[in-house]
Amino acid sequence: MTKFELLAPCHFGLESVLKREITDLGYEITEVENGRVTFRGDASAVARANIFLRTAERVLLKVGDFEAKSFDELFEETKAIPWEEYLPKDGKCWVKKASSINSKLFSTSDIQRIMKRALANRMQDAYHMDRMPETGEEFPLRVFFLKDRCVVGIDTSGDSLHKRGYRLMQGAAPITETLAAALILLTPWHPDRILVDPFCGSGTFPIEAAMIAAGIAPGMNRSFVAESWNHLIPKKCWYDAIDEAQDMVKEDAVCDIQGYDIDPDIIKVARENAERAGVDHLIHFQQRPVDQLSHPKKYGFIITNPPYGERLEEKKALPAIYRALGERFRNLDDWSMFMITSYEKAEKDIGRKADKNRKIYNGMLKTYFYSFMGKKPPKRRIETPKTEG
């Protein structure tokens, strides 16, 4: 089967998590850059990456990688890509999104226009046509310019992979599903440990954790644009990947995951989202303010996305919120806490310096993921069977 070079964008600062996911799927990593990981795989890798990767934003089929400092160079390099190997005669292909950083070519609309003309010329020559009919399947392109280097990928996902299909409604300051999953995977949390999100909003952290616990692949219940590319990705690849995902679901999964929020309406939304995700039986949602956070058991985890105070009126309430969180955390017995926030006085108001913090860009917003580590539980003793002598 033909080998492809595939490119998976992710949140800046979380490349290591995505790299581990791709490696666990069995694929060879060829490059790790800021905000993306490149790897090799066959047609089945396109289906499996889309269905199984929790932390990638999308999966792109990489078709071009070249330097272009002028629009003439961009035209010629784009035309040199063997588009006819990827697109059928009637394929609809266009540059859906272009980005440019520290490059001589910075007008994204001009980049889109020039590249569209170049690929049209190539297709017309290859198929001996006067014009591209573009009546067939869609092949959206994503183009990245960085320091005059241009990387071109055909988007196999369509809608961003954070759209799992369960979150129809959300709170005022939601965290994306892909970011939530990546942050959970950054922690040492395991499904046999307690997890509480005291600012759960529409339930993204608890739902993503429950999906991990139950072995539910994030792309099981959605469609992808590449499903119709039968000349490149045989239908069997998608059927096999879905069968694999269904075999991995743990019907008997048991865990202690809880989500609290002060807003009763958003708790209702969280329950509905969890039901759509198929994990409502694994999560306890409750209306509860942060100053009532408690749990009788030891060695639990808080993983949360507290208010940032982006609006002026919210900023005034932040010190009290973070002080309450810090106080309740200190009263939990040997727990660990992981928190993403852009609030600069988070550590001061919580009353403890974080053991680690990692800079992460949530969209264009610079945030920090703070780790407050508790004690590890004692290792379980494994009884060795006695042998009769």
Short mmCIF file of N, CA and C in Angstrom, two decimals, residues 156-311:
data_model
loop_
_atom_site.label_atom_id
_atom_site.label_comp_id
_atom_site.label_asym_id
_atom_site.label_seq_id
_atom_site.Cartn_x
_atom_site.Cartn_y
_atom_site.Cartn_z
N THR A 156 -7.58 15.92 5.44
CA THR A 156 -8.36 14.69 5.38
C THR A 156 -9.51 14.68 6.40
N SER A 157 -9.48 15.64 7.35
CA SER A 157 -10.43 15.61 8.46
C SER A 157 -11.74 16.33 8.16
N GLY A 158 -11.65 17.49 7.49
CA GLY A 158 -12.83 18.33 7.33
C GLY A 158 -12.98 19.20 8.56
N ASP A 159 -14.04 19.01 9.32
CA ASP A 159 -14.17 19.74 10.59
C ASP A 159 -13.02 19.38 11.50
N SER A 160 -12.56 20.36 12.29
CA SER A 160 -11.47 20.12 13.23
C SER A 160 -11.78 18.91 14.12
N LEU A 161 -10.74 18.17 14.47
CA LEU A 161 -10.91 16.96 15.25
C LEU A 161 -11.40 17.21 16.68
N HIS A 162 -11.37 18.48 17.12
CA HIS A 162 -11.93 18.73 18.45
C HIS A 162 -13.46 18.57 18.44
N LYS A 163 -14.05 18.56 17.27
CA LYS A 163 -15.51 18.39 17.17
C LYS A 163 -15.83 16.89 17.21
N ARG A 164 -15.94 16.38 18.42
CA ARG A 164 -16.19 14.95 18.62
C ARG A 164 -17.65 14.59 18.30
N GLY A 165 -18.53 15.60 18.41
CA GLY A 165 -19.94 15.34 18.15
C GLY A 165 -20.79 15.33 19.40
N TYR A 166 -20.19 15.46 20.59
CA TYR A 166 -20.99 15.40 21.81
C TYR A 166 -21.32 16.77 22.37
N ARG A 167 -20.56 17.79 22.01
CA ARG A 167 -20.75 19.10 22.64
C ARG A 167 -21.54 20.02 21.73
N LEU A 168 -22.87 19.97 21.85
CA LEU A 168 -23.72 20.85 21.05
C LEU A 168 -23.84 22.22 21.71
N MET A 169 -23.75 22.24 23.04
CA MET A 169 -23.80 23.49 23.78
C MET A 169 -22.58 23.56 24.69
N GLN A 170 -22.17 24.78 25.02
CA GLN A 170 -20.97 24.94 25.85
C GLN A 170 -21.12 26.16 26.75
N GLY A 171 -20.20 26.27 27.69
CA GLY A 171 -20.21 27.39 28.63
C GLY A 171 -19.58 28.63 28.02
N ALA A 172 -19.40 29.65 28.86
CA ALA A 172 -18.92 30.94 28.38
C ALA A 172 -17.46 30.92 27.96
N ALA A 173 -16.64 30.12 28.64
CA ALA A 173 -15.19 30.08 28.33
C ALA A 173 -14.76 28.63 28.19
N PRO A 174 -15.20 27.96 27.11
CA PRO A 174 -14.94 26.53 26.99
C PRO A 174 -13.49 26.23 26.65
N ILE A 175 -13.07 25.04 27.02
CA ILE A 175 -11.77 24.53 26.60
C ILE A 175 -12.06 23.49 25.52
N THR A 176 -11.25 23.44 24.46
CA THR A 176 -11.56 22.50 23.39
C THR A 176 -11.30 21.07 23.85
N GLU A 177 -11.97 20.16 23.17
CA GLU A 177 -11.84 18.75 23.52
C GLU A 177 -10.41 18.24 23.33
N THR A 178 -9.75 18.68 22.24
CA THR A 178 -8.37 18.23 21.99
C THR A 178 -7.41 18.75 23.05
N LEU A 179 -7.59 20.00 23.45
CA LEU A 179 -6.72 20.58 24.48
C LEU A 179 -6.97 19.89 25.83
N ALA A 180 -8.23 19.67 26.16
CA ALA A 180 -8.55 18.99 27.42
C ALA A 180 -7.92 17.60 27.46
N ALA A 181 -8.05 16.84 26.37
CA ALA A 181 -7.48 15.50 26.32
C ALA A 181 -5.96 15.55 26.46
N ALA A 182 -5.31 16.51 25.78
CA ALA A 182 -3.85 16.62 25.86
C ALA A 182 -3.40 16.93 27.28
N LEU A 183 -4.11 17.81 27.97
CA LEU A 183 -3.72 18.18 29.33
C LEU A 183 -3.91 16.99 30.29
N ILE A 184 -4.98 16.24 30.10
CA ILE A 184 -5.17 15.04 30.93
C ILE A 184 -4.02 14.06 30.71
N LEU A 185 -3.64 13.88 29.44
CA LEU A 185 -2.57 12.94 29.12
C LEU A 185 -1.20 13.43 29.58
N LEU A 186 -1.08 14.71 29.87
CA LEU A 186 0.16 15.26 30.43
C LEU A 186 0.32 14.92 31.90
N THR A 187 -0.78 14.60 32.56
CA THR A 187 -0.74 14.31 34.00
C THR A 187 -0.54 12.81 34.22
N PRO A 188 -0.17 12.42 35.44
CA PRO A 188 -0.06 10.99 35.75
C PRO A 188 -1.39 10.34 36.12
N TRP A 189 -2.52 11.06 35.87
CA TRP A 189 -3.83 10.48 36.20
C TRP A 189 -4.04 9.17 35.47
N HIS A 190 -4.64 8.23 36.18
CA HIS A 190 -5.00 6.94 35.62
C HIS A 190 -6.45 6.66 36.01
N PRO A 191 -7.22 5.96 35.19
CA PRO A 191 -8.64 5.75 35.49
C PRO A 191 -8.96 5.13 36.84
N ASP A 192 -7.97 4.53 37.52
CA ASP A 192 -8.28 3.98 38.84
C ASP A 192 -8.11 5.02 39.94
N ARG A 193 -7.81 6.27 39.55
CA ARG A 193 -7.67 7.37 40.53
C ARG A 193 -8.85 8.34 40.40
N ILE A 194 -9.22 8.97 41.50
CA ILE A 194 -10.31 9.94 41.51
C ILE A 194 -9.93 11.17 40.68
N LEU A 195 -10.88 11.72 39.95
CA LEU A 195 -10.66 12.97 39.21
C LEU A 195 -11.85 13.90 39.45
N VAL A 196 -11.54 15.13 39.84
CA VAL A 196 -12.59 16.14 40.08
C VAL A 196 -12.23 17.41 39.32
N ASP A 197 -13.23 17.97 38.62
CA ASP A 197 -13.10 19.29 38.01
C ASP A 197 -14.10 20.21 38.69
N PRO A 198 -13.62 21.13 39.55
CA PRO A 198 -14.55 21.99 40.29
C PRO A 198 -15.10 23.16 39.47
N PHE A 199 -14.59 23.36 38.26
CA PHE A 199 -15.11 24.39 37.35
C PHE A 199 -15.41 23.73 36.00
N CYS A 200 -16.29 22.74 36.02
CA CYS A 200 -16.40 21.84 34.86
C CYS A 200 -17.09 22.46 33.66
N GLY A 201 -17.86 23.54 33.84
CA GLY A 201 -18.54 24.14 32.70
C GLY A 201 -19.37 23.10 31.97
N SER A 202 -19.19 23.00 30.64
CA SER A 202 -19.99 22.06 29.85
C SER A 202 -19.46 20.64 29.92
N GLY A 203 -18.47 20.40 30.78
CA GLY A 203 -18.06 19.03 31.11
C GLY A 203 -16.91 18.45 30.32
N THR A 204 -16.14 19.29 29.64
CA THR A 204 -15.14 18.76 28.70
C THR A 204 -14.07 17.91 29.40
N PHE A 205 -13.47 18.41 30.49
CA PHE A 205 -12.45 17.61 31.19
C PHE A 205 -13.01 16.26 31.68
N PRO A 206 -14.12 16.25 32.42
CA PRO A 206 -14.65 14.96 32.87
C PRO A 206 -15.03 14.03 31.72
N ILE A 207 -15.60 14.57 30.65
CA ILE A 207 -16.03 13.72 29.53
C ILE A 207 -14.82 13.13 28.81
N GLU A 208 -13.79 13.95 28.56
CA GLU A 208 -12.60 13.42 27.89
C GLU A 208 -11.91 12.37 28.76
N ALA A 209 -11.87 12.60 30.07
CA ALA A 209 -11.27 11.61 30.98
C ALA A 209 -12.07 10.31 30.97
N ALA A 210 -13.38 10.42 30.97
CA ALA A 210 -14.23 9.22 30.96
C ALA A 210 -14.08 8.46 29.64
N MET A 211 -13.92 9.18 28.53
CA MET A 211 -13.70 8.51 27.24
C MET A 211 -12.38 7.76 27.24
N ILE A 212 -11.35 8.36 27.86
CA ILE A 212 -10.07 7.67 27.99
C ILE A 212 -10.24 6.41 28.85
N ALA A 213 -10.95 6.55 29.97
CA ALA A 213 -11.16 5.41 30.88
C ALA A 213 -11.91 4.28 30.20
N ALA A 214 -12.88 4.64 29.35
CA ALA A 214 -13.72 3.64 28.70
C ALA A 214 -13.15 3.17 27.36
N GLY A 215 -11.99 3.72 26.97
CA GLY A 215 -11.37 3.32 25.71
C GLY A 215 -12.16 3.73 24.49
N ILE A 216 -12.92 4.83 24.59
CA ILE A 216 -13.74 5.30 23.47
C ILE A 216 -12.91 6.21 22.57
N ALA A 217 -12.71 5.81 21.33
CA ALA A 217 -11.93 6.62 20.39
C ALA A 217 -12.68 7.91 20.11
N PRO A 218 -11.98 9.06 20.07
CA PRO A 218 -12.65 10.35 19.94
C PRO A 218 -13.38 10.57 18.62
N GLY A 219 -12.95 9.86 17.56
CA GLY A 219 -13.57 10.07 16.25
C GLY A 219 -14.58 9.02 15.85
N MET A 220 -15.05 8.24 16.82
CA MET A 220 -15.96 7.13 16.51
C MET A 220 -17.31 7.59 15.97
N ASN A 221 -17.77 8.74 16.43
CA ASN A 221 -19.14 9.16 16.13
C ASN A 221 -19.21 10.41 15.26
N ARG A 222 -18.29 10.53 14.31
CA ARG A 222 -18.31 11.68 13.39
C ARG A 222 -17.80 11.23 12.02
N SER A 223 -17.93 12.10 11.05
CA SER A 223 -17.48 11.78 9.69
C SER A 223 -16.26 12.62 9.34
N PHE A 224 -15.58 12.26 8.25
CA PHE A 224 -14.35 12.92 7.80
C PHE A 224 -14.42 13.12 6.29
N VAL A 225 -13.86 14.20 5.82
CA VAL A 225 -13.95 14.53 4.39
C VAL A 225 -13.29 13.46 3.54
N ALA A 226 -12.23 12.80 4.04
CA ALA A 226 -11.50 11.81 3.25
C ALA A 226 -12.23 10.48 3.11
N GLU A 227 -13.36 10.31 3.80
CA GLU A 227 -14.11 9.06 3.69
C GLU A 227 -14.60 8.82 2.26
N SER A 228 -14.73 9.89 1.48
CA SER A 228 -15.24 9.76 0.10
C SER A 228 -14.10 9.68 -0.93
N TRP A 229 -12.83 9.69 -0.48
CA TRP A 229 -11.71 9.63 -1.41
C TRP A 229 -11.35 8.17 -1.70
N ASN A 230 -12.24 7.46 -2.35
CA ASN A 230 -12.06 6.01 -2.53
C ASN A 230 -10.83 5.67 -3.38
N HIS A 231 -10.40 6.59 -4.25
CA HIS A 231 -9.23 6.31 -5.09
C HIS A 231 -7.93 6.38 -4.29
N LEU A 232 -7.97 7.05 -3.12
CA LEU A 232 -6.77 7.18 -2.26
C LEU A 232 -6.88 6.33 -1.00
N ILE A 233 -8.05 6.40 -0.35
CA ILE A 233 -8.26 5.71 0.93
C ILE A 233 -9.42 4.72 0.74
N PRO A 234 -9.14 3.44 0.53
CA PRO A 234 -10.22 2.46 0.34
C PRO A 234 -11.20 2.46 1.51
N LYS A 235 -12.48 2.23 1.20
CA LYS A 235 -13.51 2.21 2.24
C LYS A 235 -13.16 1.22 3.35
N LYS A 236 -12.49 0.13 2.97
CA LYS A 236 -12.14 -0.90 3.95
C LYS A 236 -11.28 -0.34 5.08
N CYS A 237 -10.45 0.65 4.78
CA CYS A 237 -9.60 1.27 5.81
C CYS A 237 -10.45 1.90 6.91
N TRP A 238 -11.54 2.56 6.51
CA TRP A 238 -12.43 3.20 7.48
C TRP A 238 -13.21 2.14 8.26
N TYR A 239 -13.72 1.11 7.55
CA TYR A 239 -14.47 0.06 8.24
C TYR A 239 -13.59 -0.66 9.25
N ASP A 240 -12.35 -0.95 8.85
CA ASP A 240 -11.43 -1.65 9.75
C ASP A 240 -11.09 -0.80 10.98
N ALA A 241 -10.90 0.51 10.77
CA ALA A 241 -10.56 1.40 11.89
C ALA A 241 -11.73 1.50 12.87
N ILE A 242 -12.94 1.57 12.35
CA ILE A 242 -14.12 1.63 13.23
C ILE A 242 -14.28 0.31 13.99
N ASP A 243 -14.07 -0.81 13.30
CA ASP A 243 -14.14 -2.12 14.00
C ASP A 243 -13.10 -2.19 15.11
N GLU A 244 -11.89 -1.71 14.82
CA GLU A 244 -10.83 -1.68 15.83
C GLU A 244 -11.24 -0.83 17.03
N ALA A 245 -11.84 0.36 16.74
CA ALA A 245 -12.27 1.26 17.81
C ALA A 245 -13.36 0.61 18.65
N GLN A 246 -14.31 -0.07 18.02
CA GLN A 246 -15.40 -0.71 18.76
C GLN A 246 -14.87 -1.84 19.65
N ASP A 247 -13.86 -2.55 19.16
CA ASP A 247 -13.28 -3.64 19.95
C ASP A 247 -12.55 -3.12 21.20
N MET A 248 -12.11 -1.84 21.15
CA MET A 248 -11.34 -1.28 22.26
C MET A 248 -12.21 -0.68 23.36
N VAL A 249 -13.50 -0.53 23.11
CA VAL A 249 -14.41 0.05 24.12
C VAL A 249 -14.54 -0.91 25.31
N LYS A 250 -14.35 -0.36 26.51
CA LYS A 250 -14.46 -1.16 27.74
C LYS A 250 -15.86 -0.97 28.32
N GLU A 251 -16.73 -1.91 28.01
CA GLU A 251 -18.13 -1.81 28.45
C GLU A 251 -18.24 -1.85 29.97
N ASP A 252 -17.28 -2.49 30.64
CA ASP A 252 -17.34 -2.66 32.09
C ASP A 252 -16.47 -1.65 32.84
N ALA A 253 -16.10 -0.54 32.16
CA ALA A 253 -15.24 0.47 32.80
C ALA A 253 -15.89 1.03 34.06
N VAL A 254 -15.06 1.20 35.08
CA VAL A 254 -15.52 1.79 36.35
C VAL A 254 -14.53 2.88 36.74
N CYS A 255 -15.01 4.07 37.09
CA CYS A 255 -14.11 5.13 37.54
C CYS A 255 -14.87 6.13 38.40
N ASP A 256 -14.12 6.96 39.10
CA ASP A 256 -14.70 8.00 39.96
C ASP A 256 -14.31 9.36 39.38
N ILE A 257 -15.18 9.90 38.53
CA ILE A 257 -14.95 11.20 37.88
C ILE A 257 -16.11 12.10 38.24
N GLN A 258 -15.78 13.32 38.71
CA GLN A 258 -16.83 14.24 39.16
C GLN A 258 -16.61 15.63 38.55
N GLY A 259 -17.72 16.27 38.23
CA GLY A 259 -17.66 17.64 37.71
C GLY A 259 -18.61 18.53 38.46
N TYR A 260 -18.08 19.65 38.96
CA TYR A 260 -18.90 20.61 39.71
C TYR A 260 -18.90 21.96 39.00
N ASP A 261 -19.99 22.68 39.15
CA ASP A 261 -20.06 24.06 38.67
C ASP A 261 -21.13 24.78 39.47
N ILE A 262 -20.95 26.08 39.60
CA ILE A 262 -21.90 26.86 40.39
C ILE A 262 -23.20 27.12 39.65
N ASP A 263 -23.19 26.95 38.32
CA ASP A 263 -24.33 27.29 37.46
C ASP A 263 -25.16 26.02 37.19
N PRO A 264 -26.41 25.97 37.68
CA PRO A 264 -27.22 24.76 37.47
C PRO A 264 -27.55 24.49 36.00
N ASP A 265 -27.69 25.56 35.21
CA ASP A 265 -28.01 25.38 33.79
C ASP A 265 -26.85 24.73 33.04
N ILE A 266 -25.62 25.13 33.37
CA ILE A 266 -24.47 24.56 32.67
C ILE A 266 -24.23 23.12 33.11
N ILE A 267 -24.60 22.78 34.35
CA ILE A 267 -24.51 21.38 34.80
C ILE A 267 -25.46 20.51 33.99
N LYS A 268 -26.63 21.03 33.67
CA LYS A 268 -27.58 20.30 32.83
C LYS A 268 -26.99 20.05 31.45
N VAL A 269 -26.33 21.09 30.89
CA VAL A 269 -25.68 20.96 29.59
C VAL A 269 -24.58 19.89 29.65
N ALA A 270 -23.78 19.91 30.73
CA ALA A 270 -22.70 18.93 30.89
C ALA A 270 -23.25 17.50 30.90
N ARG A 271 -24.36 17.29 31.60
CA ARG A 271 -24.96 15.95 31.65
C ARG A 271 -25.42 15.51 30.26
N GLU A 272 -26.01 16.44 29.50
CA GLU A 272 -26.47 16.11 28.15
C GLU A 272 -25.29 15.79 27.24
N ASN A 273 -24.21 16.56 27.38
CA ASN A 273 -23.00 16.29 26.58
C ASN A 273 -22.43 14.92 26.90
N ALA A 274 -22.37 14.59 28.19
CA ALA A 274 -21.84 13.29 28.61
C ALA A 274 -22.69 12.14 28.09
N GLU A 275 -24.00 12.34 28.05
CA GLU A 275 -24.90 11.32 27.52
C GLU A 275 -24.64 11.09 26.03
N ARG A 276 -24.44 12.19 25.28
CA ARG A 276 -24.14 12.05 23.85
C ARG A 276 -22.80 11.35 23.63
N ALA A 277 -21.86 11.58 24.54
CA ALA A 277 -20.53 10.94 24.42
C ALA A 277 -20.56 9.49 24.87
N GLY A 278 -21.65 9.06 25.48
CA GLY A 278 -21.77 7.68 25.94
C GLY A 278 -21.06 7.39 27.24
N VAL A 279 -20.83 8.45 28.05
CA VAL A 279 -20.08 8.25 29.30
C VAL A 279 -20.82 8.84 30.51
N ASP A 280 -22.10 9.12 30.36
CA ASP A 280 -22.85 9.75 31.46
C ASP A 280 -22.88 8.86 32.71
N HIS A 281 -22.79 7.53 32.51
CA HIS A 281 -22.82 6.60 33.65
C HIS A 281 -21.50 6.59 34.42
N LEU A 282 -20.46 7.22 33.86
CA LEU A 282 -19.13 7.23 34.50
C LEU A 282 -18.82 8.54 35.23
N ILE A 283 -19.70 9.53 35.13
CA ILE A 283 -19.42 10.86 35.68
C ILE A 283 -20.56 11.30 36.60
N HIS A 284 -20.19 11.87 37.73
CA HIS A 284 -21.18 12.48 38.62
C HIS A 284 -21.05 14.00 38.50
N PHE A 285 -22.07 14.65 37.93
CA PHE A 285 -22.10 16.11 37.84
C PHE A 285 -22.99 16.67 38.94
N GLN A 286 -22.57 17.80 39.50
CA GLN A 286 -23.33 18.39 40.61
C GLN A 286 -23.14 19.90 40.64
N GLN A 287 -24.22 20.61 40.95
CA GLN A 287 -24.10 22.06 41.18
C GLN A 287 -23.44 22.24 42.55
N ARG A 288 -22.26 22.86 42.55
CA ARG A 288 -21.54 23.04 43.81
C ARG A 288 -20.49 24.13 43.63
N PRO A 289 -20.44 25.12 44.51
CA PRO A 289 -19.40 26.15 44.41
C PRO A 289 -18.04 25.59 44.84
N VAL A 290 -16.98 26.26 44.41
CA VAL A 290 -15.64 25.75 44.69
C VAL A 290 -15.33 25.71 46.18
N ASP A 291 -15.93 26.59 46.98
CA ASP A 291 -15.62 26.59 48.42
C ASP A 291 -16.27 25.40 49.14
N GLN A 292 -17.02 24.57 48.41
CA GLN A 292 -17.58 23.35 49.01
C GLN A 292 -16.90 22.09 48.45
N LEU A 293 -15.77 22.27 47.77
CA LEU A 293 -15.04 21.14 47.21
C LEU A 293 -14.48 20.27 48.35
N SER A 294 -14.81 18.97 48.33
CA SER A 294 -14.28 18.05 49.33
C SER A 294 -14.39 16.63 48.79
N HIS A 295 -13.60 15.74 49.38
CA HIS A 295 -13.67 14.31 49.03
C HIS A 295 -13.01 13.54 50.16
N PRO A 296 -13.63 12.43 50.59
CA PRO A 296 -13.07 11.72 51.75
C PRO A 296 -11.83 10.87 51.43
N LYS A 297 -11.63 10.53 50.16
CA LYS A 297 -10.55 9.60 49.82
C LYS A 297 -9.24 10.33 49.54
N LYS A 298 -8.15 9.56 49.58
CA LYS A 298 -6.81 10.11 49.36
C LYS A 298 -6.39 9.95 47.90
N TYR A 299 -5.32 10.68 47.55
CA TYR A 299 -4.58 10.52 46.29
C TYR A 299 -5.42 10.81 45.03
N GLY A 300 -6.33 11.75 45.15
CA GLY A 300 -7.15 12.12 44.00
C GLY A 300 -6.48 13.19 43.15
N PHE A 301 -7.14 13.55 42.07
CA PHE A 301 -6.65 14.56 41.13
C PHE A 301 -7.70 15.64 40.90
N ILE A 302 -7.26 16.89 40.92
CA ILE A 302 -8.06 18.00 40.38
C ILE A 302 -7.44 18.35 39.04
N ILE A 303 -8.23 18.34 37.98
CA ILE A 303 -7.80 18.84 36.67
C ILE A 303 -8.86 19.83 36.23
N THR A 304 -8.46 21.08 36.04
CA THR A 304 -9.49 22.11 35.89
C THR A 304 -9.04 23.31 35.05
N ASN A 305 -10.04 24.05 34.61
CA ASN A 305 -9.87 25.26 33.80
C ASN A 305 -10.66 26.37 34.49
N PRO A 306 -10.10 26.96 35.57
CA PRO A 306 -10.86 27.96 36.33
C PRO A 306 -11.00 29.26 35.54
N PRO A 307 -11.83 30.19 36.03
CA PRO A 307 -12.02 31.47 35.32
C PRO A 307 -10.69 32.21 35.15
N TYR A 308 -10.53 32.87 34.00
CA TYR A 308 -9.32 33.63 33.71
C TYR A 308 -9.51 35.11 34.03
N GLY A 309 -10.77 35.58 34.00
CA GLY A 309 -11.01 37.00 34.19
C GLY A 309 -10.68 37.84 32.98
N GLU A 310 -11.12 37.38 31.81
CA GLU A 310 -10.83 38.14 30.58
C GLU A 310 -11.62 39.44 30.54
N ARG A 311 -12.78 39.46 31.18
CA ARG A 311 -13.57 40.69 31.26
C ARG A 311 -13.26 41.40 32.57
#
